[in-house]
CSV table of C-alpha atoms and ligand atoms in Angstrom, one decimal:
chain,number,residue,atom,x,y,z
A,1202,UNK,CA,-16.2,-3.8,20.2
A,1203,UNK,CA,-17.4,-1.4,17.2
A,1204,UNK,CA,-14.6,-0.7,14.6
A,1205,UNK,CA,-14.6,1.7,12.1
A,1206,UNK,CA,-12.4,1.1,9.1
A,1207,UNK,CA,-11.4,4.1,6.6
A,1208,UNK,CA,-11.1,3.5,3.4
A,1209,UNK,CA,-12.7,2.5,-0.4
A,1210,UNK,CA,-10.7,-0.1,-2.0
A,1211,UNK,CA,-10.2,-3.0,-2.6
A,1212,UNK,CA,-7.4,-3.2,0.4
A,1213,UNK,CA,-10.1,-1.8,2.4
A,1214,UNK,CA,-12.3,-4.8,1.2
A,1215,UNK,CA,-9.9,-7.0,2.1
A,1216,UNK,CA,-9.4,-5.7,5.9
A,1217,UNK,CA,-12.9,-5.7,6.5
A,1218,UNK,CA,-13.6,-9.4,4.9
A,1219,UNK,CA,-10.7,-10.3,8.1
A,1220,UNK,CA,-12.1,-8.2,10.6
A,1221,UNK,CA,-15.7,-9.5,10.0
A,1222,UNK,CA,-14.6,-12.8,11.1
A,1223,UNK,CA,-13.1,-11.5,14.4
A,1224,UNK,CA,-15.5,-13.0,17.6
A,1225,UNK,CA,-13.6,-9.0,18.8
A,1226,UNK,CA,-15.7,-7.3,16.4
A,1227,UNK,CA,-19.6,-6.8,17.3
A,1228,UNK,CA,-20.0,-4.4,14.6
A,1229,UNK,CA,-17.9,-2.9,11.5
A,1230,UNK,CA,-18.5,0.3,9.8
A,1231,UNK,CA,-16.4,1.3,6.5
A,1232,UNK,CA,-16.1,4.6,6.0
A,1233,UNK,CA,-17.1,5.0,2.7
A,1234,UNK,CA,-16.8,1.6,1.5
A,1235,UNK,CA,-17.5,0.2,-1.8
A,1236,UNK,CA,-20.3,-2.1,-3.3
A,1237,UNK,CA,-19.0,-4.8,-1.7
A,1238,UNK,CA,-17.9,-3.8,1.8
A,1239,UNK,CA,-21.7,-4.1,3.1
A,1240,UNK,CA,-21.5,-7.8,2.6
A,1241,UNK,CA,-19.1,-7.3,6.1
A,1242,UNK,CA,-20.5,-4.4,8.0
A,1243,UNK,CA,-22.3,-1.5,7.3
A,1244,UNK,CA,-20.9,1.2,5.1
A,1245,UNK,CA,-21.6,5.1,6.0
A,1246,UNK,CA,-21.1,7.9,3.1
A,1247,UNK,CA,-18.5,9.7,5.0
A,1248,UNK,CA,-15.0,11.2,3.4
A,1249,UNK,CA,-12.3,10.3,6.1
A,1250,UNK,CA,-10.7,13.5,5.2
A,1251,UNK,CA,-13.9,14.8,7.3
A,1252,UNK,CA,-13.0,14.7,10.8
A,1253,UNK,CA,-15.2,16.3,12.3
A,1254,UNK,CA,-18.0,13.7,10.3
A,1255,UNK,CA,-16.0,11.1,11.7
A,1256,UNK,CA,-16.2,12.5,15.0
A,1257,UNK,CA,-20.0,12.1,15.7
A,1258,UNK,CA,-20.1,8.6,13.6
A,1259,UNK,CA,-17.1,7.5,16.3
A,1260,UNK,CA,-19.4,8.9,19.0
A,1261,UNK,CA,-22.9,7.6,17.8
A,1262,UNK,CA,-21.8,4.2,16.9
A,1263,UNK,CA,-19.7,3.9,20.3
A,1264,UNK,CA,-16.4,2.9,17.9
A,1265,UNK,CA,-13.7,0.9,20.1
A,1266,UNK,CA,-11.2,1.2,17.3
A,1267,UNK,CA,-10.5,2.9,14.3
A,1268,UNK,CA,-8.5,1.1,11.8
A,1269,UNK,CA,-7.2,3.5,8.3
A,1270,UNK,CA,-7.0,1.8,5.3
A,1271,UNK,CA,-5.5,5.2,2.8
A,1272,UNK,CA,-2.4,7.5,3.2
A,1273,UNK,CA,-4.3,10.5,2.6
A,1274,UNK,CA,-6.1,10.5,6.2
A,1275,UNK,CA,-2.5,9.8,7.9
A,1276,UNK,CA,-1.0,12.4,6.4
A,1277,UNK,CA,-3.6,14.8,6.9
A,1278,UNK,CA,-3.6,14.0,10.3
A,1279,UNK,CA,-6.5,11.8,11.5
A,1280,UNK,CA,-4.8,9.8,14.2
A,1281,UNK,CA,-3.6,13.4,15.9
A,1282,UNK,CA,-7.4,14.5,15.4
A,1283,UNK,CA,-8.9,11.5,17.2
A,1284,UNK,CA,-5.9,11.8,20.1
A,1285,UNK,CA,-6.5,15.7,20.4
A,1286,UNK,CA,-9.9,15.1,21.1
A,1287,UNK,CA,-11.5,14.9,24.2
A,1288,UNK,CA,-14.0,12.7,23.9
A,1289,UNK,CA,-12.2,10.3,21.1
A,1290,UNK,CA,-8.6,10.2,23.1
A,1291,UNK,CA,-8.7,6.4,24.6
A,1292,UNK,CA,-9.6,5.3,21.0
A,1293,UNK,CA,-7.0,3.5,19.6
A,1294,UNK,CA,-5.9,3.8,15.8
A,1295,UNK,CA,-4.3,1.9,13.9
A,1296,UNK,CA,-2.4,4.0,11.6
A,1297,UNK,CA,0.4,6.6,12.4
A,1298,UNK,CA,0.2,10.3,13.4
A,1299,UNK,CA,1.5,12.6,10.9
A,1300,UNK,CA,5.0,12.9,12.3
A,1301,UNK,CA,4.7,9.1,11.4
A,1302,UNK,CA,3.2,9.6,8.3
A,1303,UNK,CA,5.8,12.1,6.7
A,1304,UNK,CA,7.6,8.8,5.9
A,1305,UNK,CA,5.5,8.4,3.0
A,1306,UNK,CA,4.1,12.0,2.4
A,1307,UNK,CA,7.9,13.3,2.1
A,1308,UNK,CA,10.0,11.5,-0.1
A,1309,UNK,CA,13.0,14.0,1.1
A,1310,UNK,CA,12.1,13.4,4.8
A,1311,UNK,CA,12.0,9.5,4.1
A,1312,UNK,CA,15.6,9.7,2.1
A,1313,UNK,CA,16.6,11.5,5.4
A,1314,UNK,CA,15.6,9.5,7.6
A,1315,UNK,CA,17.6,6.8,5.7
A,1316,UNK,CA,20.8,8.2,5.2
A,1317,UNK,CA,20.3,9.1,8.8
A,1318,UNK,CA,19.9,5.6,10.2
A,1319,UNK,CA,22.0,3.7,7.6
A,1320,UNK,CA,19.4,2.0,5.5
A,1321,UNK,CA,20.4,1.3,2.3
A,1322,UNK,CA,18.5,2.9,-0.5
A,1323,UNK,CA,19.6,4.9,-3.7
A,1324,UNK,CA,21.8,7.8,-3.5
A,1325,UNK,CA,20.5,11.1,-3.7
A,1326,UNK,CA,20.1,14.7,-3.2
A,1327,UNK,CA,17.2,17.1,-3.2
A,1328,UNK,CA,16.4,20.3,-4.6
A,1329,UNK,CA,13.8,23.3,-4.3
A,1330,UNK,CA,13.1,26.3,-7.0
A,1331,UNK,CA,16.4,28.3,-4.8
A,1332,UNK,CA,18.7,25.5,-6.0
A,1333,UNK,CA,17.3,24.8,-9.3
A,1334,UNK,CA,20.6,26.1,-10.5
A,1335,UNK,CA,22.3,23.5,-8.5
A,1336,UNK,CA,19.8,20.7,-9.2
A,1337,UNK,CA,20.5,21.5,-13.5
A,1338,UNK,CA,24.4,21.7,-12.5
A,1339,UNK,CA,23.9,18.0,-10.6
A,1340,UNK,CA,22.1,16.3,-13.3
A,1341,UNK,CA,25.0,17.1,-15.7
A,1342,UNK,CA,27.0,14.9,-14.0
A,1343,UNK,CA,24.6,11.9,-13.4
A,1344,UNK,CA,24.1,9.1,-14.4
A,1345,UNK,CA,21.4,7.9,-16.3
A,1346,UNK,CA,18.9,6.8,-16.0
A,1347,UNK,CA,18.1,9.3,-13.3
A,1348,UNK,CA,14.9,9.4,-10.9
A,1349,UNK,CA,13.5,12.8,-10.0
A,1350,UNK,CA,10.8,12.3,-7.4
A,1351,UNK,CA,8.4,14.8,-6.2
A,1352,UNK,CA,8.7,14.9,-2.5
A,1353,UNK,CA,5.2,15.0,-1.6
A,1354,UNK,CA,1.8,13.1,-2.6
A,1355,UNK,CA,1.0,13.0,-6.5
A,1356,UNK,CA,-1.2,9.9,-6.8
A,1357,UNK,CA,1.2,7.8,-7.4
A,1358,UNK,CA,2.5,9.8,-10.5
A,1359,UNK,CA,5.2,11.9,-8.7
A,1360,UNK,CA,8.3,9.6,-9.9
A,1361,UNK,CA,10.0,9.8,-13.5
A,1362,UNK,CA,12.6,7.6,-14.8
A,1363,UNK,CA,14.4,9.6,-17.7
A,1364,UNK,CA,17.4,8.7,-19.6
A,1365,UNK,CA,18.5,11.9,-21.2
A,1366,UNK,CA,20.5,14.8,-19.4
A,1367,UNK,CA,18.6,17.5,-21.3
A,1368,UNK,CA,14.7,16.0,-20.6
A,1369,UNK,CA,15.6,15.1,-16.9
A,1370,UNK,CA,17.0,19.1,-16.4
A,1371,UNK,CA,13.6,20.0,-18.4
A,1372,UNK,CA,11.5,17.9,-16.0
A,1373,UNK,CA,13.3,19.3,-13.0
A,1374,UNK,CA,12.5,22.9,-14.1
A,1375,UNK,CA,8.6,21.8,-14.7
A,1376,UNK,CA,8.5,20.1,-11.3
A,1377,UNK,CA,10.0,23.1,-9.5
A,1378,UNK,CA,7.6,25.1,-11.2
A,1379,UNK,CA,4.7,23.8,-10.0
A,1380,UNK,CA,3.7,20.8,-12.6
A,1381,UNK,CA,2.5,18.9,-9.4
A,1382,UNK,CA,1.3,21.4,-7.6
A,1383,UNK,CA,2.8,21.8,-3.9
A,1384,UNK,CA,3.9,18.2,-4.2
A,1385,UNK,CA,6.8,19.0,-6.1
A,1386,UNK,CA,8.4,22.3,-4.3
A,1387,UNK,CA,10.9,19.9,-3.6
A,1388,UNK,CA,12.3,17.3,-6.1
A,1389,UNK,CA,14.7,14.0,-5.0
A,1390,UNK,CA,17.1,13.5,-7.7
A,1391,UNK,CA,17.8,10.3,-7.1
A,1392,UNK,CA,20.6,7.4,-8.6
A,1393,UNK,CA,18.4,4.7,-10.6
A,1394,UNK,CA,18.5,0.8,-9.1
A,1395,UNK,CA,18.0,-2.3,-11.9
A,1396,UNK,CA,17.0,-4.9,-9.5
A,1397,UNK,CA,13.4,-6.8,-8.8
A,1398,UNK,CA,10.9,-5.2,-6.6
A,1399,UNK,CA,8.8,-6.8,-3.7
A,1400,UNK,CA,6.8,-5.2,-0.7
A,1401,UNK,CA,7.2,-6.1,2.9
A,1402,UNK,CA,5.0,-4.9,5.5
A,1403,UNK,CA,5.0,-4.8,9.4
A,1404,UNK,CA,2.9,-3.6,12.0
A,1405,UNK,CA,4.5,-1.9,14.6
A,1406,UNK,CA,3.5,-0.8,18.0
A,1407,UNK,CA,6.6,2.0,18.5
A,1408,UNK,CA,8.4,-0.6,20.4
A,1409,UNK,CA,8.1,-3.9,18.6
A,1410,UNK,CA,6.7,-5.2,15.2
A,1411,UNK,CA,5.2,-7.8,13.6
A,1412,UNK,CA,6.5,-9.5,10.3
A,1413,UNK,CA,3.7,-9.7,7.6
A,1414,UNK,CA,3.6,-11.9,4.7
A,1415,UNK,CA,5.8,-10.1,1.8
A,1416,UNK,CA,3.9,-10.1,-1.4
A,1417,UNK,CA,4.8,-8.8,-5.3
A,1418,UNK,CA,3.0,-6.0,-7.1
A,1419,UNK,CA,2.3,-5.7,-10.9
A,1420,UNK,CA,2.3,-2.1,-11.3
A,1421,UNK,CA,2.1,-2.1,-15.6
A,1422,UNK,CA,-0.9,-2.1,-17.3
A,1423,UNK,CA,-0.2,-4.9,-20.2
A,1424,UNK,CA,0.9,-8.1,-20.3
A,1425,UNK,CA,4.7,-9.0,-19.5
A,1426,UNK,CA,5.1,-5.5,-17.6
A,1427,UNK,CA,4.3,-3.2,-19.9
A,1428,UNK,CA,2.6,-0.1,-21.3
A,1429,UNK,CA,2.1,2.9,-18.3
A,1430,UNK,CA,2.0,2.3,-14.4
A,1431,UNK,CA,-1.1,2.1,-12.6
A,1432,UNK,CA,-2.1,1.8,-9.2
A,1433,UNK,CA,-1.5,-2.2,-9.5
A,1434,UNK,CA,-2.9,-5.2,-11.5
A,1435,UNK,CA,-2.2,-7.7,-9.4
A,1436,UNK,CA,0.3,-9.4,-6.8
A,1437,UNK,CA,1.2,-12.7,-5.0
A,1438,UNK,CA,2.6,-13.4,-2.4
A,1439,UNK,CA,4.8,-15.7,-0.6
A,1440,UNK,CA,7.3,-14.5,-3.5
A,1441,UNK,CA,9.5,-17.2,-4.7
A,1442,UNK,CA,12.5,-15.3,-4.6
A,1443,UNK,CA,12.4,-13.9,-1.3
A,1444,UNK,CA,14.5,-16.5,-0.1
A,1445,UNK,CA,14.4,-16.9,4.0
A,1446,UNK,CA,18.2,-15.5,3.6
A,1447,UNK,CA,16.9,-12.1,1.8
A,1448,UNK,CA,14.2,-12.2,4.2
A,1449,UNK,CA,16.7,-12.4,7.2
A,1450,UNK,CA,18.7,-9.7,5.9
A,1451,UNK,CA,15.7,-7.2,4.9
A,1452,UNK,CA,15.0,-7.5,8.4
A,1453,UNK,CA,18.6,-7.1,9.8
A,1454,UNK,CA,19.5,-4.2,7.5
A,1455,UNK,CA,16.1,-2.3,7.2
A,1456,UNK,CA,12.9,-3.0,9.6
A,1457,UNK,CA,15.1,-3.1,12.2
A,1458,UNK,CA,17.2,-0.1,11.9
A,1459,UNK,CA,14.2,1.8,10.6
A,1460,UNK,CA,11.6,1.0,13.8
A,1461,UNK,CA,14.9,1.7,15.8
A,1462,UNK,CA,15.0,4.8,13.6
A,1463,UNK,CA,12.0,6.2,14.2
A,1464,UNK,CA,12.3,6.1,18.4
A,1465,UNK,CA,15.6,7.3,18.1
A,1466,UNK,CA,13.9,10.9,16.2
A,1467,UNK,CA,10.7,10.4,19.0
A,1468,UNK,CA,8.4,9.5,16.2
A,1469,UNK,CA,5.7,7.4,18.1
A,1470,UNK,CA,4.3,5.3,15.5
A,1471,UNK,CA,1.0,2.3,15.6
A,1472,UNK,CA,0.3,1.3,12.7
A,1473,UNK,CA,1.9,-0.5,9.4
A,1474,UNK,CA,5.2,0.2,7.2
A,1475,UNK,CA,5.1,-0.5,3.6
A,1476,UNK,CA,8.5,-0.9,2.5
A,1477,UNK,CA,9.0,-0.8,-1.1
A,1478,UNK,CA,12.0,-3.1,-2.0
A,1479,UNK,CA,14.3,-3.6,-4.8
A,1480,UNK,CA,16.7,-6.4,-4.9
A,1481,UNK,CA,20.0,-5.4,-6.2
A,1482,UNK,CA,22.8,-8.3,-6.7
A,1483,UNK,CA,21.2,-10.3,-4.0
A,1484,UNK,CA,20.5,-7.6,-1.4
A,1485,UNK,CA,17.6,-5.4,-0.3
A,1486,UNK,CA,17.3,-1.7,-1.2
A,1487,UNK,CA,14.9,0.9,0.2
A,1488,UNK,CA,12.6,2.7,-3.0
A,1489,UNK,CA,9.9,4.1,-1.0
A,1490,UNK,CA,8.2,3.7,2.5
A,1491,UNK,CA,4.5,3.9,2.9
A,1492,UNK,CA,2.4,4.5,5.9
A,1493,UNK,CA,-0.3,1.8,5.2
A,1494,UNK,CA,-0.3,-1.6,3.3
A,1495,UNK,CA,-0.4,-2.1,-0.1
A,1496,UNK,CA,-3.1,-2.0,-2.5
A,1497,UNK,CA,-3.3,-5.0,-4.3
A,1498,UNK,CA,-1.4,-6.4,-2.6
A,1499,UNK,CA,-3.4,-6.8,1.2
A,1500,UNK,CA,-5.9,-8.6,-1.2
A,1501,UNK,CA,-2.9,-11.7,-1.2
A,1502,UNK,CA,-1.7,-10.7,1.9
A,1503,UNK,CA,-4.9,-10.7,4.7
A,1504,UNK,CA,-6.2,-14.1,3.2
A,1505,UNK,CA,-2.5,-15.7,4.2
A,1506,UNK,CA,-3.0,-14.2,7.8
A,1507,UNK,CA,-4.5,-17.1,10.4
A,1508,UNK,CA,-4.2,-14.9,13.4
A,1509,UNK,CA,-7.4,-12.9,14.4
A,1510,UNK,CA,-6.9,-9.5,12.9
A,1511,UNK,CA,-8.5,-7.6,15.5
A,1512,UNK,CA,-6.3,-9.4,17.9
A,1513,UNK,CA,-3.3,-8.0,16.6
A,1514,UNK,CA,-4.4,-4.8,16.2
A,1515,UNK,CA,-5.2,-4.9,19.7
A,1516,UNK,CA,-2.3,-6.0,20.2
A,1517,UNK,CA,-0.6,-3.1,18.5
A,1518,UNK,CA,-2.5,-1.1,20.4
A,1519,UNK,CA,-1.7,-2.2,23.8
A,1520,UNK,CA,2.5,-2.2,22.9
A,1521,UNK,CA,2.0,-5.4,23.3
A,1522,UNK,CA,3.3,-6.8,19.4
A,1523,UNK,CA,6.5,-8.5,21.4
A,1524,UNK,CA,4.8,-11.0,22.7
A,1525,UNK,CA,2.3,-11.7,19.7
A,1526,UNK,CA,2.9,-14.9,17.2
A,1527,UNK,CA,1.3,-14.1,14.0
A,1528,UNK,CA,0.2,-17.4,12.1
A,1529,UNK,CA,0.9,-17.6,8.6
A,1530,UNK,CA,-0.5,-20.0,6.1
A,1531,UNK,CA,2.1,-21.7,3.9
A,1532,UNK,CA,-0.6,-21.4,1.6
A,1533,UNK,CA,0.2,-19.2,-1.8
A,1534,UNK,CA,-2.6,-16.5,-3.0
A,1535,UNK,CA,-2.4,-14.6,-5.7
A,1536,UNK,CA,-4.4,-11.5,-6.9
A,1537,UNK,CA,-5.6,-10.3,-10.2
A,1538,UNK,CA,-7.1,-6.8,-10.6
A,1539,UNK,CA,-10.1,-6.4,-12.9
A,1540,UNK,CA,-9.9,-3.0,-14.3
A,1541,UNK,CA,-12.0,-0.5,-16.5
A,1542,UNK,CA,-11.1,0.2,-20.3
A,1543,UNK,CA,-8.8,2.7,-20.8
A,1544,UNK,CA,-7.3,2.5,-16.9
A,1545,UNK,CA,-4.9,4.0,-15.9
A,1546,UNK,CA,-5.9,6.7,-18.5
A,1547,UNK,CA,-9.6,7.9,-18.9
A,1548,UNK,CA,-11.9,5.1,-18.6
A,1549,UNK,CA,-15.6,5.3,-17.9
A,1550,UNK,CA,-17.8,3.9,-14.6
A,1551,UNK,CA,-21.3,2.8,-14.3
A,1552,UNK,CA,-21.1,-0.4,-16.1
A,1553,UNK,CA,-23.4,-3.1,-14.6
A,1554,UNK,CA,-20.7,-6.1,-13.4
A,1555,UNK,CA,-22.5,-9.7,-13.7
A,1556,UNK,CA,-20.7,-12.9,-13.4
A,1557,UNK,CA,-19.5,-12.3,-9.8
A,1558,UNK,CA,-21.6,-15.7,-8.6
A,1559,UNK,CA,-19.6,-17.5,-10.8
A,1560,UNK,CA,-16.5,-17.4,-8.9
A,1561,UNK,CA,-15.6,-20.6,-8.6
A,1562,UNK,CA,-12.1,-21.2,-6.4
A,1563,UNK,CA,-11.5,-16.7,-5.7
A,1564,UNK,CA,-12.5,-14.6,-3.1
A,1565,UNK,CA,-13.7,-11.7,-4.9
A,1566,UNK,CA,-12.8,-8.2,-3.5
A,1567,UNK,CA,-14.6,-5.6,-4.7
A,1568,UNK,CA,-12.4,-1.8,-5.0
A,1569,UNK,CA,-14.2,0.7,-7.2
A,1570,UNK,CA,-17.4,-0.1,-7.2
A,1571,UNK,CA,-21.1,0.9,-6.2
A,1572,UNK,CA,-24.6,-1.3,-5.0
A,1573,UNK,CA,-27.3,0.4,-6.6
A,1574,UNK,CA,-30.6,-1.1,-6.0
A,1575,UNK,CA,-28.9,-5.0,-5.8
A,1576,UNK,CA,-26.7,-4.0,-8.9
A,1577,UNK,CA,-23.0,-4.1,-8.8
A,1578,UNK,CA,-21.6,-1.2,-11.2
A,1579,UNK,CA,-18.5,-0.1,-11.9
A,1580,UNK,CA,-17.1,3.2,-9.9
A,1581,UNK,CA,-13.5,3.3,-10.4
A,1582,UNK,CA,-10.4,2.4,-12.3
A,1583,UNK,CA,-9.4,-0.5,-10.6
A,1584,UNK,CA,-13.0,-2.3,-9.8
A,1585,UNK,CA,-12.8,-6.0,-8.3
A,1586,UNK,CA,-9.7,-7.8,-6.8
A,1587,UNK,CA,-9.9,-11.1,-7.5
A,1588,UNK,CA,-7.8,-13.7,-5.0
A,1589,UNK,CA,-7.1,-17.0,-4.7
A,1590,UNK,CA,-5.5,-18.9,-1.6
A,1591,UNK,CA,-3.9,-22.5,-2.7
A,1592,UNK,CA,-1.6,-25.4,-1.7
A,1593,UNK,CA,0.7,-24.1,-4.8
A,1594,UNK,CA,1.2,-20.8,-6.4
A,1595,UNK,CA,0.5,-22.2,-9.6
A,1596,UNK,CA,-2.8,-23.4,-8.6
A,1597,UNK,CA,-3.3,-19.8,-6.9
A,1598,UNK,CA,-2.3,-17.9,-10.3
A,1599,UNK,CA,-4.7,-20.1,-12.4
A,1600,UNK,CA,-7.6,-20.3,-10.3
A,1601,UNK,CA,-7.9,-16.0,-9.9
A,1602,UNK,CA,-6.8,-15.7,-13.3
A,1603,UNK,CA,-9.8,-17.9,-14.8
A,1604,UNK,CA,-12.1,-16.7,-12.1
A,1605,UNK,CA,-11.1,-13.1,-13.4
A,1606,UNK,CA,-12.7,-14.3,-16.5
A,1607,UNK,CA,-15.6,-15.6,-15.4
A,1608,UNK,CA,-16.6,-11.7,-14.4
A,1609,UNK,CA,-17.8,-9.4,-17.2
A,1610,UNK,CA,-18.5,-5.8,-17.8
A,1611,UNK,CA,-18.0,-3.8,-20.6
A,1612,UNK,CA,-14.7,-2.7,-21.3
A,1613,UNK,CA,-13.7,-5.1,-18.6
A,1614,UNK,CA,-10.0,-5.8,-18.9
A,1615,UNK,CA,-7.2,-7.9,-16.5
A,1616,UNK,CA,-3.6,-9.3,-16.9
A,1617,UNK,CA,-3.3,-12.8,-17.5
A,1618,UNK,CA,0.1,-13.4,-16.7
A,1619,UNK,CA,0.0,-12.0,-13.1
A,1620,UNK,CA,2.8,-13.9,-11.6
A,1621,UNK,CA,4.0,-16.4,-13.7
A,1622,UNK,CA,6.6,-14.9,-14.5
A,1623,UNK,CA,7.8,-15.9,-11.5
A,1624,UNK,CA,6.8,-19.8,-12.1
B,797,LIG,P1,7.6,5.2,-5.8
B,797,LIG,O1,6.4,6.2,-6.0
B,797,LIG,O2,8.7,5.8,-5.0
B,797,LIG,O3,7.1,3.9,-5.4
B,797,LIG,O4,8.2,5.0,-7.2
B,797,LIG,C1,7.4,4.4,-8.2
B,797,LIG,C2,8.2,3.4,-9.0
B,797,LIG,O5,9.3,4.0,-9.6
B,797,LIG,C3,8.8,2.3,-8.1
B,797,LIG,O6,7.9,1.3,-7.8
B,797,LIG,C4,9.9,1.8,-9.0
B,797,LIG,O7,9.4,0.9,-9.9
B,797,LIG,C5,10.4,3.1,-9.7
B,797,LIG,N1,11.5,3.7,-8.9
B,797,LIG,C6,11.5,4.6,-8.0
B,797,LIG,N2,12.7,4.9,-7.5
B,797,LIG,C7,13.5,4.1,-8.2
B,797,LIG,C8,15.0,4.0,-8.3
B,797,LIG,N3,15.8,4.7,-7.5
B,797,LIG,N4,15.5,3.1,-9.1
B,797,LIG,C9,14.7,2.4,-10.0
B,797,LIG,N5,13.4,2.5,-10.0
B,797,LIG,C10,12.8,3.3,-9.2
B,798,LIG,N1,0.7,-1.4,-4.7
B,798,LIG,C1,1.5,-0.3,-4.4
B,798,LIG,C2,0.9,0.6,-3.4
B,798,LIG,O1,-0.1,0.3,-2.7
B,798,LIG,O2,1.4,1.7,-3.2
């Protein structure tokens, strides 16, 4: 079967390093790729927010399956595309429609859907520019820190955390008034949670689900979490304090009720839930769902996965996820991102990356960047994932971390304390 995988980063990279090993997979195209993704199939310069681009490559290139890496296709609606089509209907995707999607592209559908179904999560309440009044009057009585959160996509920078009445009632007003754009005609006010976060993914089929490895993001860009959020440095997984107890009860109290959830509202979903956790006092706590897996943290995830990928994803496909037994390694990987100077803020691309042969224990996983003419250059923020899969996380966390510095490029920068702060 030909599969065609959306997507440009280094999450992407790490889906199509799995599905190239698949004996299900006769050929892979990545859709646009990166400088790396040709070392696993064949990349074609197509945006997946072009369907109709993506029609005639599915058609051409007699694609069997069409996996989405991004949120941004989901939401916009690729899976409906491909299973409106005529010609494109009997190809599965794996990835939800957008009635699936909203959990991620609606922060007040998602909070909804929780209060609806009983998952815990943080209280709160939302507000558009017709209850601004209201919203100003409800943040007088908060507490704080509050969280306002636009409701729709804003790249990640949609969420504040303030801890002043006056700034937070400013910030409401700015949001409501179009600071991000159509994103923010709604704002979540929500109650702030001091906890620890982790990520937990499944794949579901509607009907069933499968359990993935949990892994841990960095989001900060310096050392010892701090300095501005980012898309993520870096992330581990198993995490040591996901205890087989939290574990149990993240499935009992959330994945459970929320796949239960979403047949309950006729929400027919294949693909993957990201749920973003916080552990509060020993128990988990709903921050945000995503529609697709997490980016760095597939690049510790994937290399922990035994099962054939394409399997499961046919298996996904098919309904069939009751009956599948994912294997897991016991193994530990861990992940540290190699970014561009000045990331998350301005930063500039085109640098020539050498050093990559020099890897000595790490998969390298390339994200933003571009194969000009057999060079590697930089073509993003976030440019190489480096992971490492070993008997102990220790081993893991020092391996990627000095294979991160065996790369160079100018400006080249990377956290050296991914994870060990959890040693
Ligand atoms: P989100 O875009 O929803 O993932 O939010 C981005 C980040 O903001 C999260 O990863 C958390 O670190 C933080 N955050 C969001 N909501 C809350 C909350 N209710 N309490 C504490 N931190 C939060
Ligand atoms: N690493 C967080 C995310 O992918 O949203």
């Amino acid at each position: 079967m030909n599969i065609l995988l959306l997507g440009s980063g280094g999450r992407e990279s790490a889906f199509a390093w799995k599905i190239s090993q698949s004996a299900l997979c006769s050929q892979l195209f990545i859709a646009p790729g990166n400088g790396g993704t040709g070392a696993y199939g064949k990349n074609v310069n197509i945006n997946p927010n072009n369907f109709e681009a993506l029609k005639a490559l599915i058609l051409k290139e007699k694609i069997g399956m069409v996996v989405v890496g991004p949120e941004e296709p989901l939401v916009n609606g690729v899976h409906d595309f491909i299973a409106g089509d005529s010609e494109l209907s009997h190809i599965p995707v794996i990835g939800p429609k957008k009635e699936g999607a909203i959990l991620e592209g609606s922060k007040d559908f998602s909070k909804q859907f929780m209060a609806r179904h009983g998952i815990p999560t943080a209280a709160s309440r939302s507000f558009t520019s017709e209850t601004l009044a209201e919203g100003l009057a409800y943040l007088e009585t908060h507490d704080l820190p509050v969280v306002l959160k636009a409701d729709g996509l804003a790249a990640g920078k949609g969420v504040l955390i303030i801890d002043n009445t006056a700034e937070a009632q400013e910030e409401l007003k700015l949001m409501l008034g179009g600071k991000f754009g159509a994103a923010g005609a709604t704002v979540v006010i929500e109650q702030f949670l001091s906890g620890i976060e982790l990520s937990v993914f499944v794949l579901t089929d509607g009907d069933s689900y499968v359990v993935l490895p949990e892994a841990k993001d960095y989001k900060r860009i310096g050392q010892g979490d701090t300095g501005l959020n980012t898309g993520g440095m870096g992330s581990v997984s198993p995490v040591p304090f996901a205890t087989q107890e939290f574990l149990d009860e993240v499935e009992k109290s959330i994945i459970i009720p929320t796949v239960e959830g979403l047949k309950k509202d006729n929400i027919d979903y294949t693909g993957f839930i990201f749920f973003g956790l916080i552990k509060v006092e020993g128990k988990p706590y709903v921050i945000e769902y995503n529609c697709r897996m997490g980016d760095p943290e597939t690049e510790s995830v994937i290399p922990r996965i035994e099962s054939d990928l394409v399997e499961l994803f046919q298996a996904a496909a098919a309904k069939k996820l009751k009956d599948f037994e994912l294997k897991i390694s016991d193994k530990n990987a861990a992940t540290v991102v190699v970014v561009a100077g000045g990331y998350p803020g301005e930063y500039e691309k085109g640098k020539v990356i050498s050093g990559i042969e020099n890897v000595r224990q790490s998969t390298v996983f390339h994200a933003g960047t571009t194969l000009e003419g057999g060079i590697v250059k930089s073509n993003g923020g976030r440019v190489l994932a480096i992971s490492s899969l070993q008997d102990t996380q220790f081993e893991a966390l020092q391996s990627a971390t000095a294979d991160a510095a065996r790369i160079y490029f100018d400006g080249k920068y990377f956290r050296e304390d991914i994870g060990f702060d959890l040693m």
